[in-house]
Structure formats: C-alpha cells, structure tokens
Amino acid sequence: MTNPSSETLNKLAEVSTATLTTALFRRGFRNIFIQGPQRMNPGPNMVGPAYTLRYIPAREDLDGLDSFADRENPQRKGVEECPEGAVFVIDSRQDATAASAGCILVTRLQERGCKGIVTDGGFRDTPEISALRMPAYHSRPSAPTNLTKHHAVAINDPIACGGVSVFPGDIIVGDNEGVVCIPRHLVTEVAQETEEMTVFEDYVLERVQEGASIFGLYPPTDPETMDRFRVWRQKNNR
C-alpha cells in the first residue's frame, strides 16, 4: 500500500477530530477516537503514520534498571528507529500508574523528526514535555519509571491504545481535543471529504452567529442552503 501523499496529510492538518469522527461514522467506524489521552502542549494538528510500542505488565526478574542498557530494549530501540514523520503510539494498557516515557526519550523523538507521541498511560517530566515543540498526548502525569509497571515487548505491531485498534501505518490525527486513528486505506477519501465538510461547517457557523436557525441549514435540507453556500464560498475564496 502506497504512503498517503503530502497533499492528503496537509488536508488532515486543517480538519478537526470531531469532523473526522463524523466522516468515519458515515463509513461504519464507531471506535476510532482514542479515549483518555489529552494534549499537553496545544497547537497545530499532529498528522502522521502510526509507529507503535506495546507494553505488557512488568515482571521483577526482567525489569531492572540495567535493562535500559540493552540495545534491543523495545522502548529504547523504538525511539531510535521511529521513522521521520511518524507518530509514536504507545499501548500502556490504559495504566498511568507508571510512566510510558519521559522527557529525554520524547525529546529524542522530536529531534529525529517525529510528528508526535501518544500514550493511553502517562508521561513523567511533564513540565518539560509540555514545553517541547512536538505534540504529546497522555492521560495524566506519572513520575514512576516505566519499569515499575510496564514491560516493553514489541515495536511496530498492531496495538490497542485508549480502546482503539491501531495498526502500523494507520494515519494518526490529533488536535487540541484529542486523537483519531484513520484506517490507512481510507485516508485519501476521508481527507477529501473532511476538507469539504470543514468549509461547509465554517459557513454554517457564520450563519448561526448571524442568528440563522439550524433547521434546513444543518443538515442542509433547505433547497436554497447549498445555493447560498456556493455564493458564500466563491465570495470568500474557499
């Protein structure tokens, strides 16, 4: 399967997760909004293909501090191998009682050109992570090292994150509301549709702010609504 074009990814950078969930619901997808993680550092949309890390519960004979020196440690290896432009997505089993990662690893991902990081657990060093340029999403701060609760077992395998199935290469979009996982084979058509939806919703919002009723406007069941929208769109060069 070919990678999405830069044009497609740029379109997704301009649409909300709310609009995306509606477009995916129209295609029968009800469970694509990752539950729990919130953005730590508000800003422009995060968009990129998923690169994944999976944790299972820690075990005392395996998860000592010396395990961090192992170059095959999936957490460390994943950080060093995550491709430029990807979003690092971590399956922490929705357990935020230990950190999924800290500022040093997240900074390394930023400097390697990653587009963002998402966990359904928590991060440590949260004041420092919040100050980074790269978008970061977690459930809540968690100071204890990951070794107290998490054992890293796999990179770039299918995972669950916030109750959502995430496959490597799925397109991850995050805004200031949350994170959506778009099945890769749908991304081009969803990007095109949601770009159009966003323009129409901007028109609707402007009309509502002017005092218009939503009946006949949203959804556009009044025959004149789309005619008025086309005039508005041309006038506003949208």
PDB file of C-alpha atoms in Angstrom:
ATOM      1  CA  MET A   1       0.000   0.000   0.000  1.00  0.00           C
ATOM      2  CA  THR A   2       1.413   3.383  -1.002  1.00  0.00           C
ATOM      3  CA  ASN A   3       2.016   6.115   1.525  1.00  0.00           C
ATOM      4  CA  PRO A   4      -0.521   8.959   1.661  1.00  0.00           C
ATOM      5  CA  SER A   5       0.532  11.975  -0.363  1.00  0.00           C
ATOM      6  CA  SER A   6       1.769  15.137   1.300  1.00  0.00           C
ATOM      7  CA  GLU A   7      -1.342  16.827  -0.109  1.00  0.00           C
ATOM      8  CA  THR A   8      -3.554  14.360   1.765  1.00  0.00           C
ATOM      9  CA  LEU A   9      -1.655  14.844   5.023  1.00  0.00           C
ATOM     10  CA  ASN A  10      -1.807  18.618   4.626  1.00  0.00           C
ATOM     11  CA  LYS A  11      -5.589  18.439   4.266  1.00  0.00           C
ATOM     12  CA  LEU A  12      -5.827  16.487   7.519  1.00  0.00           C
ATOM     13  CA  ALA A  13      -3.752  19.166   9.232  1.00  0.00           C
ATOM     14  CA  GLU A  14      -6.665  21.570   8.721  1.00  0.00           C
ATOM     15  CA  VAL A  15      -9.616  19.468   9.935  1.00  0.00           C
ATOM     16  CA  SER A  16     -10.853  18.686  13.443  1.00  0.00           C
ATOM     17  CA  THR A  17     -11.048  15.292  15.071  1.00  0.00           C
ATOM     18  CA  ALA A  18     -14.783  15.944  15.501  1.00  0.00           C
ATOM     19  CA  THR A  19     -15.215  16.250  11.729  1.00  0.00           C
ATOM     20  CA  LEU A  20     -13.081  13.165  11.159  1.00  0.00           C
ATOM     21  CA  THR A  21     -15.148  11.052  13.542  1.00  0.00           C
ATOM     22  CA  THR A  22     -18.299  12.044  11.640  1.00  0.00           C
ATOM     23  CA  ALA A  23     -16.786  11.098   8.282  1.00  0.00           C
ATOM     24  CA  LEU A  24     -15.641   7.748   9.659  1.00  0.00           C
ATOM     25  CA  PHE A  25     -19.011   7.129  11.338  1.00  0.00           C
ATOM     26  CA  ARG A  26     -20.580   7.572   7.902  1.00  0.00           C
ATOM     27  CA  ARG A  27     -18.389   4.650   6.799  1.00  0.00           C
ATOM     28  CA  GLY A  28     -19.422   2.488   9.750  1.00  0.00           C
ATOM     29  CA  PHE A  29     -16.497   3.206  12.094  1.00  0.00           C
ATOM     30  CA  ARG A  30     -17.659   3.988  15.633  1.00  0.00           C
ATOM     31  CA  ASN A  31     -14.493   3.366  17.637  1.00  0.00           C
ATOM     32  CA  ILE A  32     -11.667   5.442  16.207  1.00  0.00           C
ATOM     33  CA  PHE A  33     -11.305   8.243  18.809  1.00  0.00           C
ATOM     34  CA  ILE A  34      -8.591   7.269  21.309  1.00  0.00           C
ATOM     35  CA  GLN A  35     -10.170   7.547  24.748  1.00  0.00           C
ATOM     36  CA  GLY A  36      -8.182   9.115  27.571  1.00  0.00           C
ATOM     37  CA  PRO A  37      -5.151  10.933  26.166  1.00  0.00           C
ATOM     38  CA  GLN A  38      -5.245  14.730  26.254  1.00  0.00           C
ATOM     39  CA  ARG A  39      -2.848  17.123  24.570  1.00  0.00           C
ATOM     40  CA  MET A  40      -0.141  18.553  26.811  1.00  0.00           C
ATOM     41  CA  ASN A  41       1.005  21.401  24.560  1.00  0.00           C
ATOM     42  CA  PRO A  42      -1.826  22.912  22.442  1.00  0.00           C
ATOM     43  CA  GLY A  43      -1.010  23.898  18.889  1.00  0.00           C
ATOM     44  CA  PRO A  44      -1.476  22.905  15.233  1.00  0.00           C
ATOM     45  CA  ASN A  45      -2.723  19.454  14.266  1.00  0.00           C
ATOM     46  CA  MET A  46      -0.497  16.404  14.600  1.00  0.00           C
ATOM     47  CA  VAL A  47      -0.640  14.171  11.497  1.00  0.00           C
ATOM     48  CA  GLY A  48       1.413  11.107  10.585  1.00  0.00           C
ATOM     49  CA  PRO A  49       1.504   7.333  10.203  1.00  0.00           C
ATOM     50  CA  ALA A  50       1.470   5.271  13.385  1.00  0.00           C
ATOM     51  CA  TYR A  51       4.668   3.661  14.660  1.00  0.00           C
ATOM     52  CA  THR A  52       3.810   1.575  17.709  1.00  0.00           C
ATOM     53  CA  LEU A  53       5.200   0.335  21.021  1.00  0.00           C
ATOM     54  CA  ARG A  54       3.422  -2.277  23.130  1.00  0.00           C
ATOM     55  CA  TYR A  55       3.787  -2.848  26.865  1.00  0.00           C
ATOM     56  CA  ILE A  56       2.660  -5.789  28.983  1.00  0.00           C
ATOM     57  CA  PRO A  57       2.739  -5.862  32.815  1.00  0.00           C
ATOM     58  CA  ALA A  58       6.258  -5.652  34.257  1.00  0.00           C
ATOM     59  CA  ARG A  59       7.965  -8.642  35.858  1.00  0.00           C
ATOM     60  CA  GLU A  60      10.501  -8.174  38.620  1.00  0.00           C
ATOM     61  CA  ASP A  61      13.152 -10.551  37.263  1.00  0.00           C
ATOM     62  CA  LEU A  62      13.178  -8.809  33.875  1.00  0.00           C
ATOM     63  CA  ASP A  63      12.574  -5.156  34.551  1.00  0.00           C
ATOM     64  CA  GLY A  64      15.566  -3.748  36.376  1.00  0.00           C
ATOM     65  CA  LEU A  65      17.406  -0.505  35.614  1.00  0.00           C
ATOM     66  CA  ASP A  66      20.094  -2.473  33.773  1.00  0.00           C
ATOM     67  CA  SER A  67      17.530  -3.364  31.083  1.00  0.00           C
ATOM     68  CA  PHE A  68      17.803   0.193  29.737  1.00  0.00           C
ATOM     69  CA  ALA A  69      21.366  -0.557  28.559  1.00  0.00           C
ATOM     70  CA  ASP A  70      20.128  -3.356  26.277  1.00  0.00           C
ATOM     71  CA  ARG A  71      20.112  -2.070  22.688  1.00  0.00           C
ATOM     72  CA  GLU A  72      17.268  -4.496  21.946  1.00  0.00           C
ATOM     73  CA  ASN A  73      15.050  -2.995  24.648  1.00  0.00           C
ATOM     74  CA  PRO A  74      11.910  -2.289  22.567  1.00  0.00           C
ATOM     75  CA  GLN A  75      11.281   1.080  24.211  1.00  0.00           C
ATOM     76  CA  ARG A  76      14.812   2.334  23.520  1.00  0.00           C
ATOM     77  CA  LYS A  77      15.052   0.650  20.120  1.00  0.00           C
ATOM     78  CA  GLY A  78      11.662   2.044  19.073  1.00  0.00           C
ATOM     79  CA  VAL A  79      12.723   5.584  19.918  1.00  0.00           C
ATOM     80  CA  GLU A  80      15.879   5.188  17.822  1.00  0.00           C
ATOM     81  CA  GLU A  81      14.092   3.553  14.868  1.00  0.00           C
ATOM     82  CA  CYS A  82      10.833   5.514  14.674  1.00  0.00           C
ATOM     83  CA  PRO A  83      10.791   6.980  11.146  1.00  0.00           C
ATOM     84  CA  GLU A  84      10.846  10.705  10.478  1.00  0.00           C
ATOM     85  CA  GLY A  85       7.294  11.970  10.029  1.00  0.00           C
ATOM     86  CA  ALA A  86       5.684   9.189  12.086  1.00  0.00           C
ATOM     87  CA  VAL A  87       3.586   9.424  15.255  1.00  0.00           C
ATOM     88  CA  PHE A  88       4.865   7.230  18.112  1.00  0.00           C
ATOM     89  CA  VAL A  89       1.829   5.463  19.638  1.00  0.00           C
ATOM     90  CA  ILE A  90       2.195   3.535  22.911  1.00  0.00           C
ATOM     91  CA  ASP A  91      -0.057   0.803  24.268  1.00  0.00           C
ATOM     92  CA  SER A  92       0.259   1.179  28.046  1.00  0.00           C
ATOM     93  CA  ARG A  93      -2.913  -0.840  28.755  1.00  0.00           C
ATOM     94  CA  GLN A  94      -4.578   2.401  29.936  1.00  0.00           C
ATOM     95  CA  ASP A  95      -2.388   2.203  33.049  1.00  0.00           C
ATOM     96  CA  ALA A  96      -0.974   5.582  34.092  1.00  0.00           C
ATOM     97  CA  THR A  97       0.456   4.425  37.414  1.00  0.00           C
ATOM     98  CA  ALA A  98       3.918   4.357  35.811  1.00  0.00           C
ATOM     99  CA  ALA A  99       5.383   6.493  33.049  1.00  0.00           C
ATOM    100  CA  SER A 100       5.230   5.395  29.417  1.00  0.00           C
ATOM    101  CA  ALA A 101       8.265   7.600  28.731  1.00  0.00           C
ATOM    102  CA  GLY A 102       9.986  10.744  29.951  1.00  0.00           C
ATOM    103  CA  CYS A 103      11.350  13.974  28.559  1.00  0.00           C
ATOM    104  CA  ILE A 104      14.684  12.596  27.303  1.00  0.00           C
ATOM    105  CA  LEU A 105      13.059   9.957  25.096  1.00  0.00           C
ATOM    106  CA  VAL A 106      10.322  12.320  23.895  1.00  0.00           C
ATOM    107  CA  THR A 107      12.951  14.940  23.072  1.00  0.00           C
ATOM    108  CA  ARG A 108      14.916  12.340  21.117  1.00  0.00           C
ATOM    109  CA  LEU A 109      11.804  11.580  19.060  1.00  0.00           C
ATOM    110  CA  GLN A 110      11.315  15.289  18.413  1.00  0.00           C
ATOM    111  CA  GLU A 111      14.903  15.704  17.244  1.00  0.00           C
ATOM    112  CA  ARG A 112      14.548  12.672  14.953  1.00  0.00           C
ATOM    113  CA  GLY A 113      11.681  14.402  13.150  1.00  0.00           C
ATOM    114  CA  CYS A 114       8.705  12.564  14.607  1.00  0.00           C
ATOM    115  CA  LYS A 115       5.355  14.323  14.350  1.00  0.00           C
ATOM    116  CA  GLY A 116       4.078  13.469  17.838  1.00  0.00           C
ATOM    117  CA  ILE A 117       3.651  10.930  20.613  1.00  0.00           C
ATOM    118  CA  VAL A 118       0.515   9.378  22.111  1.00  0.00           C
ATOM    119  CA  THR A 119       0.055   7.068  25.084  1.00  0.00           C
ATOM    120  CA  ASP A 120      -3.012   5.792  26.889  1.00  0.00           C
ATOM    121  CA  GLY A 121      -0.892   5.889  30.043  1.00  0.00           C
ATOM    122  CA  GLY A 122       1.083   8.785  31.482  1.00  0.00           C
ATOM    123  CA  PHE A 123       4.378  10.605  30.997  1.00  0.00           C
ATOM    124  CA  ARG A 124       6.940  11.719  33.553  1.00  0.00           C
ATOM    125  CA  ASP A 125       8.801  15.054  33.312  1.00  0.00           C
ATOM    126  CA  THR A 126       5.547  16.597  32.163  1.00  0.00           C
ATOM    127  CA  PRO A 127       6.529  20.287  32.606  1.00  0.00           C
ATOM    128  CA  GLU A 128       9.477  19.718  30.275  1.00  0.00           C
ATOM    129  CA  ILE A 129       7.472  17.687  27.736  1.00  0.00           C
ATOM    130  CA  SER A 130       4.794  20.375  27.712  1.00  0.00           C
ATOM    131  CA  ALA A 131       7.436  22.893  26.621  1.00  0.00           C
ATOM    132  CA  LEU A 132       8.555  20.852  23.584  1.00  0.00           C
ATOM    133  CA  ARG A 133       7.574  21.713  20.011  1.00  0.00           C
ATOM    134  CA  MET A 134       6.334  18.203  19.271  1.00  0.00           C
ATOM    135  CA  PRO A 135       2.707  17.400  20.185  1.00  0.00           C
ATOM    136  CA  ALA A 136       2.337  14.979  23.118  1.00  0.00           C
ATOM    137  CA  TYR A 137      -0.814  13.278  24.422  1.00  0.00           C
ATOM    138  CA  HIS A 138      -1.242  11.347  27.652  1.00  0.00           C
ATOM    139  CA  SER A 139      -3.869  10.577  30.289  1.00  0.00           C
ATOM    140  CA  ARG A 140      -2.163  12.195  33.296  1.00  0.00           C
ATOM    141  CA  PRO A 141       1.296  12.792  34.798  1.00  0.00           C
ATOM    142  CA  SER A 142       3.079   9.777  36.224  1.00  0.00           C
ATOM    143  CA  ALA A 143       6.502  10.123  37.832  1.00  0.00           C
ATOM    144  CA  PRO A 144       7.444   6.436  38.472  1.00  0.00           C
ATOM    145  CA  THR A 145       9.722   4.819  35.896  1.00  0.00           C
ATOM    146  CA  ASN A 146       8.009   2.581  33.360  1.00  0.00           C
ATOM    147  CA  LEU A 147       9.856  -0.422  34.826  1.00  0.00           C
ATOM    148  CA  THR A 148       7.608  -0.441  37.889  1.00  0.00           C
ATOM    149  CA  LYS A 149       4.554  -1.404  35.842  1.00  0.00           C
ATOM    150  CA  HIS A 150       5.430  -1.799  32.134  1.00  0.00           C
ATOM    151  CA  HIS A 151       7.487  -4.325  30.196  1.00  0.00           C
ATOM    152  CA  ALA A 152       8.139  -3.319  26.578  1.00  0.00           C
ATOM    153  CA  VAL A 153       7.659  -6.294  24.258  1.00  0.00           C
ATOM    154  CA  ALA A 154       7.094  -5.180  20.676  1.00  0.00           C
ATOM    155  CA  ILE A 155       7.571  -2.315  18.248  1.00  0.00           C
ATOM    156  CA  ASN A 156       5.518  -1.654  15.138  1.00  0.00           C
ATOM    157  CA  ASP A 157       2.963  -4.382  15.797  1.00  0.00           C
ATOM    158  CA  PRO A 158      -0.815  -3.870  15.991  1.00  0.00           C
ATOM    159  CA  ILE A 159      -1.732  -2.464  19.406  1.00  0.00           C
ATOM    160  CA  ALA A 160      -4.640  -1.135  21.434  1.00  0.00           C
ATOM    161  CA  CYS A 161      -4.430   2.490  22.545  1.00  0.00           C
ATOM    162  CA  GLY A 162      -7.265   4.027  24.514  1.00  0.00           C
ATOM    163  CA  GLY A 163      -9.564   1.187  23.463  1.00  0.00           C
ATOM    164  CA  VAL A 164      -8.835   1.670  19.736  1.00  0.00           C
ATOM    165  CA  SER A 165      -7.081  -0.776  17.421  1.00  0.00           C
ATOM    166  CA  VAL A 166      -4.025   0.899  15.913  1.00  0.00           C
ATOM    167  CA  PHE A 167      -2.161  -0.804  13.083  1.00  0.00           C
ATOM    168  CA  PRO A 168       1.278   0.371  11.953  1.00  0.00           C
ATOM    169  CA  GLY A 169       0.814   2.840   9.127  1.00  0.00           C
ATOM    170  CA  ASP A 170      -2.692   3.919  10.142  1.00  0.00           C
ATOM    171  CA  ILE A 171      -2.883   7.694   9.995  1.00  0.00           C
ATOM    172  CA  ILE A 172      -2.997   9.392  13.381  1.00  0.00           C
ATOM    173  CA  VAL A 173      -4.538  12.860  13.598  1.00  0.00           C
ATOM    174  CA  GLY A 174      -4.508  14.860  16.807  1.00  0.00           C
ATOM    175  CA  ASP A 175      -5.910  18.302  17.555  1.00  0.00           C
ATOM    176  CA  ASN A 176      -6.482  20.182  20.795  1.00  0.00           C
ATOM    177  CA  GLU A 177      -9.475  17.937  21.547  1.00  0.00           C
ATOM    178  CA  GLY A 178      -7.916  14.503  21.139  1.00  0.00           C
ATOM    179  CA  VAL A 179      -6.637  11.831  18.742  1.00  0.00           C
ATOM    180  CA  VAL A 180      -8.258   9.881  15.895  1.00  0.00           C
ATOM    181  CA  CYS A 181      -6.901   6.778  14.153  1.00  0.00           C
ATOM    182  CA  ILE A 182      -7.828   6.614  10.437  1.00  0.00           C
ATOM    183  CA  PRO A 183      -7.507   3.209   8.728  1.00  0.00           C
ATOM    184  CA  ARG A 184      -4.804   3.716   6.152  1.00  0.00           C
ATOM    185  CA  HIS A 185      -6.824   2.538   3.159  1.00  0.00           C
ATOM    186  CA  LEU A 186      -9.449   5.227   3.820  1.00  0.00           C
ATOM    187  CA  VAL A 187      -7.219   8.201   4.430  1.00  0.00           C
ATOM    188  CA  THR A 188      -7.313   9.792   0.963  1.00  0.00           C
ATOM    189  CA  GLU A 189     -11.098   9.780   0.626  1.00  0.00           C
ATOM    190  CA  VAL A 190     -11.598  10.852   4.249  1.00  0.00           C
ATOM    191  CA  ALA A 191      -9.176  13.751   3.838  1.00  0.00           C
ATOM    192  CA  GLN A 192     -11.003  14.940   0.728  1.00  0.00           C
ATOM    193  CA  GLU A 193     -14.441  14.674   2.343  1.00  0.00           C
ATOM    194  CA  THR A 194     -13.476  16.333   5.605  1.00  0.00           C
ATOM    195  CA  GLU A 195     -11.811  19.224   3.799  1.00  0.00           C
ATOM    196  CA  GLU A 196     -15.170  19.908   2.134  1.00  0.00           C
ATOM    197  CA  MET A 197     -17.051  19.342   5.402  1.00  0.00           C
ATOM    198  CA  THR A 198     -14.847  21.858   7.183  1.00  0.00           C
ATOM    199  CA  VAL A 199     -15.570  24.586   4.637  1.00  0.00           C
ATOM    200  CA  PHE A 200     -19.315  23.954   4.889  1.00  0.00           C
ATOM    201  CA  GLU A 201     -19.230  23.917   8.692  1.00  0.00           C
ATOM    202  CA  ASP A 202     -17.405  27.257   8.675  1.00  0.00           C
ATOM    203  CA  TYR A 203     -20.251  28.643   6.568  1.00  0.00           C
ATOM    204  CA  VAL A 204     -22.876  27.149   8.898  1.00  0.00           C
ATOM    205  CA  LEU A 205     -21.183  28.594  11.980  1.00  0.00           C
ATOM    206  CA  GLU A 206     -21.083  32.040  10.394  1.00  0.00           C
ATOM    207  CA  ARG A 207     -24.798  31.829   9.577  1.00  0.00           C
ATOM    208  CA  VAL A 208     -25.655  30.672  13.111  1.00  0.00           C
ATOM    209  CA  GLN A 209     -23.611  33.533  14.571  1.00  0.00           C
ATOM    210  CA  GLU A 210     -25.744  35.844  12.422  1.00  0.00           C
ATOM    211  CA  GLY A 211     -28.890  34.394  14.016  1.00  0.00           C
ATOM    212  CA  ALA A 212     -29.926  31.717  11.485  1.00  0.00           C
ATOM    213  CA  SER A 213     -31.836  28.625  12.653  1.00  0.00           C
ATOM    214  CA  ILE A 214     -30.128  25.262  12.272  1.00  0.00           C
ATOM    215  CA  PHE A 215     -33.297  23.796  10.708  1.00  0.00           C
ATOM    216  CA  GLY A 216     -32.773  23.391   6.995  1.00  0.00           C
ATOM    217  CA  LEU A 217     -29.195  24.586   7.400  1.00  0.00           C
ATOM    218  CA  TYR A 218     -27.522  21.814   9.383  1.00  0.00           C
ATOM    219  CA  PRO A 219     -28.075  19.346   7.815  1.00  0.00           C
ATOM    220  CA  PRO A 220     -28.743  21.272   4.583  1.00  0.00           C
ATOM    221  CA  THR A 221     -32.294  20.117   3.819  1.00  0.00           C
ATOM    222  CA  ASP A 222     -33.491  23.535   2.628  1.00  0.00           C
ATOM    223  CA  PRO A 223     -33.041  23.583  -1.194  1.00  0.00           C
ATOM    224  CA  GLU A 224     -31.653  27.116  -1.026  1.00  0.00           C
ATOM    225  CA  THR A 225     -28.971  26.304   1.534  1.00  0.00           C
ATOM    226  CA  MET A 226     -26.436  24.870  -0.901  1.00  0.00           C
ATOM    227  CA  ASP A 227     -27.040  27.672  -3.395  1.00  0.00           C
ATOM    228  CA  ARG A 228     -26.299  30.230  -0.675  1.00  0.00           C
ATOM    229  CA  PHE A 229     -23.266  28.222   0.415  1.00  0.00           C
ATOM    230  CA  ARG A 230     -21.823  28.231  -3.105  1.00  0.00           C
ATOM    231  CA  VAL A 231     -22.215  32.008  -3.303  1.00  0.00           C
ATOM    232  CA  TRP A 232     -20.545  32.387   0.128  1.00  0.00           C
ATOM    233  CA  ARG A 233     -17.741  30.062  -0.860  1.00  0.00           C
ATOM    234  CA  GLN A 234     -16.971  31.956  -4.054  1.00  0.00           C
ATOM    235  CA  LYS A 235     -17.095  35.286  -2.236  1.00  0.00           C
ATOM    236  CA  ASN A 236     -14.700  34.039   0.455  1.00  0.00           C
ATOM    237  CA  ASN A 237     -12.420  32.169  -1.965  1.00  0.00           C
ATOM    238  CA  ARG A 238     -12.911  28.891  -0.142  1.00  0.00           C
TER     239      ARG A 238
END
